PDB file of C-alpha atoms in Angstrom:
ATOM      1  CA  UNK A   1       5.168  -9.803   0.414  1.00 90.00           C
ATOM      2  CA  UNK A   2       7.006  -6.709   1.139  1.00 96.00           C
ATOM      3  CA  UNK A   3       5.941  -3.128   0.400  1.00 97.00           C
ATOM      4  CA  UNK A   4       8.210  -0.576  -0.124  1.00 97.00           C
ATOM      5  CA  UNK A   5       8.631   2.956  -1.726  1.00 98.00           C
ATOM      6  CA  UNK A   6       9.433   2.827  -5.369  1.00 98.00           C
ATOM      7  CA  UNK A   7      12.451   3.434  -6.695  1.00 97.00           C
ATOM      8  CA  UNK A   8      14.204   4.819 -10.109  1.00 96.00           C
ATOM      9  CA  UNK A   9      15.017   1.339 -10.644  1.00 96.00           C
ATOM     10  CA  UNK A  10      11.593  -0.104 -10.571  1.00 97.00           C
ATOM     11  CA  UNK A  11      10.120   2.186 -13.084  1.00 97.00           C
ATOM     12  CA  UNK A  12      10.427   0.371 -16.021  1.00 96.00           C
ATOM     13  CA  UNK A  13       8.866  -2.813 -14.059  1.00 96.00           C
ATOM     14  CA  UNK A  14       6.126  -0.779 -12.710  1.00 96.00           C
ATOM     15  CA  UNK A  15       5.114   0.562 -16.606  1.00 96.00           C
ATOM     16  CA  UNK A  16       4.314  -2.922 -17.714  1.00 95.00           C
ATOM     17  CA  UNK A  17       2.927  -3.747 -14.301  1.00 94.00           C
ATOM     18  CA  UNK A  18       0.306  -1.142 -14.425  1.00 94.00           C
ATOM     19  CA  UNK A  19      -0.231  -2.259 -18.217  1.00 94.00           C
ATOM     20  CA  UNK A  20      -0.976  -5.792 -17.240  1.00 94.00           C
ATOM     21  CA  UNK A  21      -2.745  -4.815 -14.796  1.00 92.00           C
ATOM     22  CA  UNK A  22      -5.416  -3.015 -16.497  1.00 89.00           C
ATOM     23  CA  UNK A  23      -5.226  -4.750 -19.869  1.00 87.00           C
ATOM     24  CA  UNK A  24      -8.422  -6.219 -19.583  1.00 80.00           C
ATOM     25  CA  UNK A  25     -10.664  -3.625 -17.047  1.00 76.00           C
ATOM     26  CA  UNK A  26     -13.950  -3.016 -18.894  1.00 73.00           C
ATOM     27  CA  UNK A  27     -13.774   0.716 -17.217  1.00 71.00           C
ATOM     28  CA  UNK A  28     -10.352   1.909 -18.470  1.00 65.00           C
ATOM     29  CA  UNK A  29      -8.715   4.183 -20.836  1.00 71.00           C
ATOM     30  CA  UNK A  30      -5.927   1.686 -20.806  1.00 69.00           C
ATOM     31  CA  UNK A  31      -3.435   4.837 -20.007  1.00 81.00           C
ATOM     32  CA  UNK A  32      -3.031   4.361 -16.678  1.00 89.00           C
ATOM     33  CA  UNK A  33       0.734   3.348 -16.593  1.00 90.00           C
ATOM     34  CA  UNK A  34       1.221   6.442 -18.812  1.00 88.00           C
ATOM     35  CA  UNK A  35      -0.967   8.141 -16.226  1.00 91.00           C
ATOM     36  CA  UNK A  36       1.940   7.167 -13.473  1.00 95.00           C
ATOM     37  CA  UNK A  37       4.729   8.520 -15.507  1.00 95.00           C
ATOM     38  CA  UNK A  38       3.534  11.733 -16.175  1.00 94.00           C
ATOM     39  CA  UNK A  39       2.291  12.153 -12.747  1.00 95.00           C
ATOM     40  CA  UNK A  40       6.016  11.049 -11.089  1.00 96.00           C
ATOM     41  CA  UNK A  41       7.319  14.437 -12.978  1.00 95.00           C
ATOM     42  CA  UNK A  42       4.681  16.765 -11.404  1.00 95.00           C
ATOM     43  CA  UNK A  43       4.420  18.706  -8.714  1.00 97.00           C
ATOM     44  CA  UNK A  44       1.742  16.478  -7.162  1.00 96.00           C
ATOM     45  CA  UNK A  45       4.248  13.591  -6.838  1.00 97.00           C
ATOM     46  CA  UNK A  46       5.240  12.812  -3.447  1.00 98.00           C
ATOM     47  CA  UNK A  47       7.861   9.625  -3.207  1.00 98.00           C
ATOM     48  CA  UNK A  48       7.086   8.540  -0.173  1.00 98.00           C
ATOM     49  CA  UNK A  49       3.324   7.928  -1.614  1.00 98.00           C
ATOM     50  CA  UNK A  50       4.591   5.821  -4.566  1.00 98.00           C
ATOM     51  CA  UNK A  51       5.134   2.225  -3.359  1.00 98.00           C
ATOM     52  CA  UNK A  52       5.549  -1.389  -4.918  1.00 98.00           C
ATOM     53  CA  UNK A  53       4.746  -4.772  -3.138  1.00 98.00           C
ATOM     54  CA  UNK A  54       8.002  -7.295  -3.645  1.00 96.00           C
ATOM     55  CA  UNK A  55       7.389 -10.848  -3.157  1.00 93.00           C
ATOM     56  CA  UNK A  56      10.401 -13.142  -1.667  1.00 90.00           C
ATOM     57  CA  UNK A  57      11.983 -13.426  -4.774  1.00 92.00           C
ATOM     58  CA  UNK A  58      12.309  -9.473  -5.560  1.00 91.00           C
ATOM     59  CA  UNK A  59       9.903  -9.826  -8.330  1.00 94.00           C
ATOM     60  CA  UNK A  60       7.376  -6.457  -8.046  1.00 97.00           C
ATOM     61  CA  UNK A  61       3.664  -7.854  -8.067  1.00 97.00           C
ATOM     62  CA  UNK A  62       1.842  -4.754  -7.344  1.00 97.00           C
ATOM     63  CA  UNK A  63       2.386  -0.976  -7.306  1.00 98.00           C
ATOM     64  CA  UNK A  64      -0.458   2.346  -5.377  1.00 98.00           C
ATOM     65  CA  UNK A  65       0.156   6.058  -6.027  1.00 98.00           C
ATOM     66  CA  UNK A  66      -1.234   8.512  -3.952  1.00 98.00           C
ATOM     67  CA  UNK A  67      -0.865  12.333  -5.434  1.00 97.00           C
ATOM     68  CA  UNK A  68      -1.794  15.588  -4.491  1.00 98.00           C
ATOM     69  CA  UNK A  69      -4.961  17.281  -5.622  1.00 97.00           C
ATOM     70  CA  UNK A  70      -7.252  19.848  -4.199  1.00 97.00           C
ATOM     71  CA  UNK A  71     -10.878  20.309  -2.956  1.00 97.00           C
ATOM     72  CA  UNK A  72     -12.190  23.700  -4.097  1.00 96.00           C
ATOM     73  CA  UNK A  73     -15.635  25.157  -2.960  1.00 93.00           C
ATOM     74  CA  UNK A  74     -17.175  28.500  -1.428  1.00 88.00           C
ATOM     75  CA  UNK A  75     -13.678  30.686  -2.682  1.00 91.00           C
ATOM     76  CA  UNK A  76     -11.463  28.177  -0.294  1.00 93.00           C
ATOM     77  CA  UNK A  77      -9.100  24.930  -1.300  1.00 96.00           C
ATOM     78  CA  UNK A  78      -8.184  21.933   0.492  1.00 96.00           C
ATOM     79  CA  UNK A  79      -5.317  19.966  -0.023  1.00 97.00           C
ATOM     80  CA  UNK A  80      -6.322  15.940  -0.152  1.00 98.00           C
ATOM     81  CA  UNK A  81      -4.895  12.695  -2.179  1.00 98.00           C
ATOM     82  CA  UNK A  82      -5.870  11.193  -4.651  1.00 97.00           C
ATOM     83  CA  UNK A  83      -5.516   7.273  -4.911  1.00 97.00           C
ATOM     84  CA  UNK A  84      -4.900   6.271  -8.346  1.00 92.00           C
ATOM     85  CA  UNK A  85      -3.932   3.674  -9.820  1.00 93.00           C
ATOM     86  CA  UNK A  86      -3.496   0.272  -7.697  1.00 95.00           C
ATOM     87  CA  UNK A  87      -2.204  -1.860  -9.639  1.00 95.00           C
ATOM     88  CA  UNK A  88      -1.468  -5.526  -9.171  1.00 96.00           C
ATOM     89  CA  UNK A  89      -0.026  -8.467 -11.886  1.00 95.00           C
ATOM     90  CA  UNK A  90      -2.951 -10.069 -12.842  1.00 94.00           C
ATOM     91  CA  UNK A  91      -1.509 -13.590 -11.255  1.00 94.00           C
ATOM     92  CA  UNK A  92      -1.221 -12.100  -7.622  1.00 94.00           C
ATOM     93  CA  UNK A  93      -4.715 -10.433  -7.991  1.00 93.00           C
ATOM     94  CA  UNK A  94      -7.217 -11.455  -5.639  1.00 93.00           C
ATOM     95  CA  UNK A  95      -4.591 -12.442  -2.807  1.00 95.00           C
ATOM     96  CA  UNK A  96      -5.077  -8.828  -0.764  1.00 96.00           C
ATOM     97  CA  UNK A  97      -1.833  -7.425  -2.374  1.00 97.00           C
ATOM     98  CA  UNK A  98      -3.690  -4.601  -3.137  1.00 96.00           C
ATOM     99  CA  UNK A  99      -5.325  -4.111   0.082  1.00 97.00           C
ATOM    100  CA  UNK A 100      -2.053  -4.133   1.715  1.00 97.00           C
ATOM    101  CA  UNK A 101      -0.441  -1.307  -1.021  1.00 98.00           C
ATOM    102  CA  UNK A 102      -3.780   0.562   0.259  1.00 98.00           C
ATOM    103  CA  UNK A 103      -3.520   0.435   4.036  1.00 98.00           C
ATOM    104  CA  UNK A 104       0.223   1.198   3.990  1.00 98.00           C
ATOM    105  CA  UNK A 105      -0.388   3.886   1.812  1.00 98.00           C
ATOM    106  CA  UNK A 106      -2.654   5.306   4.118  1.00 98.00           C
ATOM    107  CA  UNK A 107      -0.800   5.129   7.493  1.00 98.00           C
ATOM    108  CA  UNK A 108       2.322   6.543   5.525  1.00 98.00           C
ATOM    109  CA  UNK A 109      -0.377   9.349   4.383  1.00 98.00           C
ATOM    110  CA  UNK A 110      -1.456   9.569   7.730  1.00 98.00           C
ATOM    111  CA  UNK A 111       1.905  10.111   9.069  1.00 98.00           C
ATOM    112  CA  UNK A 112       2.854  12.986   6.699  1.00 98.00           C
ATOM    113  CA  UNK A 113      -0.109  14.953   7.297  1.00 98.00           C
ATOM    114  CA  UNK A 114      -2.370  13.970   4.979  1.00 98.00           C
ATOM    115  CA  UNK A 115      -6.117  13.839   6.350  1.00 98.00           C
ATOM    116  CA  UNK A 116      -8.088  12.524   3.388  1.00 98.00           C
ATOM    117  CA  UNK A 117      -8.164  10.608   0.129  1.00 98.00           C
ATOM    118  CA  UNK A 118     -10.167  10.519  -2.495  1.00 98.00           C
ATOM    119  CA  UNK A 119     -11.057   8.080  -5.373  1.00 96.00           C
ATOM    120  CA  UNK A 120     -12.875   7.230  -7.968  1.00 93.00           C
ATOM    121  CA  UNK A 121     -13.437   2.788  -7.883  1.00 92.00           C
ATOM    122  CA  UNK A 122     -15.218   0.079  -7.520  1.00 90.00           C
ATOM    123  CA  UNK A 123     -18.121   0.493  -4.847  1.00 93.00           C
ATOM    124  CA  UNK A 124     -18.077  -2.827  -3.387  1.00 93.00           C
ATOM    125  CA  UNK A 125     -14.695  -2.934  -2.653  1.00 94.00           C
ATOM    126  CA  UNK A 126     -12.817   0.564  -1.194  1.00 96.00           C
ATOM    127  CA  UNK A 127     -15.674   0.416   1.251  1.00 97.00           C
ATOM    128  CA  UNK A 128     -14.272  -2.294   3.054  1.00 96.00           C
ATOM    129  CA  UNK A 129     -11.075   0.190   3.985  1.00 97.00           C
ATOM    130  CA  UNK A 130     -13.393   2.787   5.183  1.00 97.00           C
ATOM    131  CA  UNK A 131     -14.364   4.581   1.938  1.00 98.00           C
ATOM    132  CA  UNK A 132     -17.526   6.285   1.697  1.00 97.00           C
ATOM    133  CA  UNK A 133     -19.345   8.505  -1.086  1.00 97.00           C
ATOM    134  CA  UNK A 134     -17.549  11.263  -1.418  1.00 97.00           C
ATOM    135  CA  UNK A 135     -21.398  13.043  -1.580  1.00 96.00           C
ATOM    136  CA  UNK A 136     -21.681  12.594   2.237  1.00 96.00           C
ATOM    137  CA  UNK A 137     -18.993  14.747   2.268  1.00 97.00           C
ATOM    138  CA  UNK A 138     -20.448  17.932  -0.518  1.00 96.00           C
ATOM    139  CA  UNK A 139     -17.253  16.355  -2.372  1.00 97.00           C
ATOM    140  CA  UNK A 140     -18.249  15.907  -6.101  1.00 97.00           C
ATOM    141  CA  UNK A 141     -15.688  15.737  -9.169  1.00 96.00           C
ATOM    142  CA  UNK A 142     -15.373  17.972 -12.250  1.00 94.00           C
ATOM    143  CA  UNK A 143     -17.168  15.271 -14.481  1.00 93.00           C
ATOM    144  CA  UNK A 144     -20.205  12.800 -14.688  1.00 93.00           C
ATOM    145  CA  UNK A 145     -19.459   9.764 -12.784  1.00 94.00           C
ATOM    146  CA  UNK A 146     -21.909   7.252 -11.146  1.00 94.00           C
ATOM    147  CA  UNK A 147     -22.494   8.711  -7.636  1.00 95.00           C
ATOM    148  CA  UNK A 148     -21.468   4.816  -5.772  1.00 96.00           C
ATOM    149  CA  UNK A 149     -17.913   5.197  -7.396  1.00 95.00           C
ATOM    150  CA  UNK A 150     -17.029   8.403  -6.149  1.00 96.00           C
ATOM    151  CA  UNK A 151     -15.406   7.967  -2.536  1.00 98.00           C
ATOM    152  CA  UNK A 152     -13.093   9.750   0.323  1.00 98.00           C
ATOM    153  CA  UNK A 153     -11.800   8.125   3.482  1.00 98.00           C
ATOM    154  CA  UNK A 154     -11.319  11.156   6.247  1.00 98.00           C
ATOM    155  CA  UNK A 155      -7.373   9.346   7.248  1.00 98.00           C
ATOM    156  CA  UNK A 156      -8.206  11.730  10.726  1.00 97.00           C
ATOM    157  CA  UNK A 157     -11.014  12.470  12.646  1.00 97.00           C
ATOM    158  CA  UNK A 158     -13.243  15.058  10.995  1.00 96.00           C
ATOM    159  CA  UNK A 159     -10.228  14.891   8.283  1.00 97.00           C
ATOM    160  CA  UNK A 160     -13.134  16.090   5.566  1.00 97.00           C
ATOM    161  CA  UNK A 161     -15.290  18.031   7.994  1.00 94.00           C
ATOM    162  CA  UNK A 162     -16.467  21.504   6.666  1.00 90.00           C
ATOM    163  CA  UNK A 163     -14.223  20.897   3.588  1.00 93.00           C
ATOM    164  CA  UNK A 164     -16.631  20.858   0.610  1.00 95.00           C
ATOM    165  CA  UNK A 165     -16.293  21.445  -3.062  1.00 97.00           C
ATOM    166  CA  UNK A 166     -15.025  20.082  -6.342  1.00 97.00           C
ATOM    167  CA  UNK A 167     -12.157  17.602  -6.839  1.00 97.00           C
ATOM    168  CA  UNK A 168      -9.059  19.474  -8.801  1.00 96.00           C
ATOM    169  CA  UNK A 169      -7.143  17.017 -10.282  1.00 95.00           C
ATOM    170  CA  UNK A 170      -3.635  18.099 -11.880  1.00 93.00           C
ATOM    171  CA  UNK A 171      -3.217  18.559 -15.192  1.00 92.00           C
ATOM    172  CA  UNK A 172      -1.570  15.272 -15.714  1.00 91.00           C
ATOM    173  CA  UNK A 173      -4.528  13.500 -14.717  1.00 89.00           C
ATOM    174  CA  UNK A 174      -6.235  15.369 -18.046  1.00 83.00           C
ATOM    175  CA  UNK A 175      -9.031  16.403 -16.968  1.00 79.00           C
ATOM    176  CA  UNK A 176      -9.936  19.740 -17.351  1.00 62.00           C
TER     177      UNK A 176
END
């Protein structure tokens, strides 16, 4: 399995990925791949953030996007990431496709500058990659979510420290 940024080419691929992907998630809006095309046209995009796992034969089994959004609290903002969606074809799930979308993701993160990401997921498994609840951190999010699914990962040292407030998502994410 290789993982590599995204290109034009493997938009259309990625759409019905994502789709697959989340067809049957109990805890979905089933938007998500609409989610990813609206948020490659933003200003939150960054390229190098958007990548697809290939197996050997070229065919695309999974796909991560990390975007821009901002922690706001006490009249300051911080810049962070947020991790949304992974996505991988429901035949490759469950063979750590996605954990290997996720820990590229964040070195590539790491290496730009970024020094946190946030998500909202699963609780049992983002921990595993270092997440933790994003209320040790005075990090909460503009709406009601069980506290166990809301998580950051500091990608430095003391990448979170001092940094508290409430997630701003962009506008493509909908949420106002």
């Amino acid at each position: 399995m290789t993982i590599r940024k995204e290109e034009e080419k493997d938009h259309e691929k990625v759409f019905y990925l994502v789709e697959e992907a989340f067809r049957d998630m109990e805890h979905s809006d089933h938007q998500e791949q609409v989610l990813v095309e609206k948020l490659r046209l933003s200003s939150a995009f960054i390229p190098e953030l958007s990548l697809v796992a290939e197996d050997g034969n070229g065919e695309i089994a999974g796909h991560i996007l990390f975007t821009k959004i901002i922690i706001e609290g006490d009249g300051e903002s911080f810049q962070s990431l947020a991790l949304a969606p992974v996505s991988v074809k429901p035949e490759f799930q469950n063979q750590g496709i996605g954990g290997k979308l996720i820990v590229q993701g964040h070195h590539i993160a790491k290496e730009l500058g970024y020094e946190s990401v946030i998500l909202i997921g699963h609780e049992n498994y983002y921990p595993r990659f270092g997440y933790k609840k994003t209320s040790n951190f005075g990090i909460s999010f503009p709406f009601d979510i069980p506290e166990e699914n809301g998580m950051a990962l500091e990608l430095v040292k003391d990448g979170l420290k001092d940094k508290k407030g409430v997630v701003k998502y962009p506008q493509e994410f909908g949420i106002d």
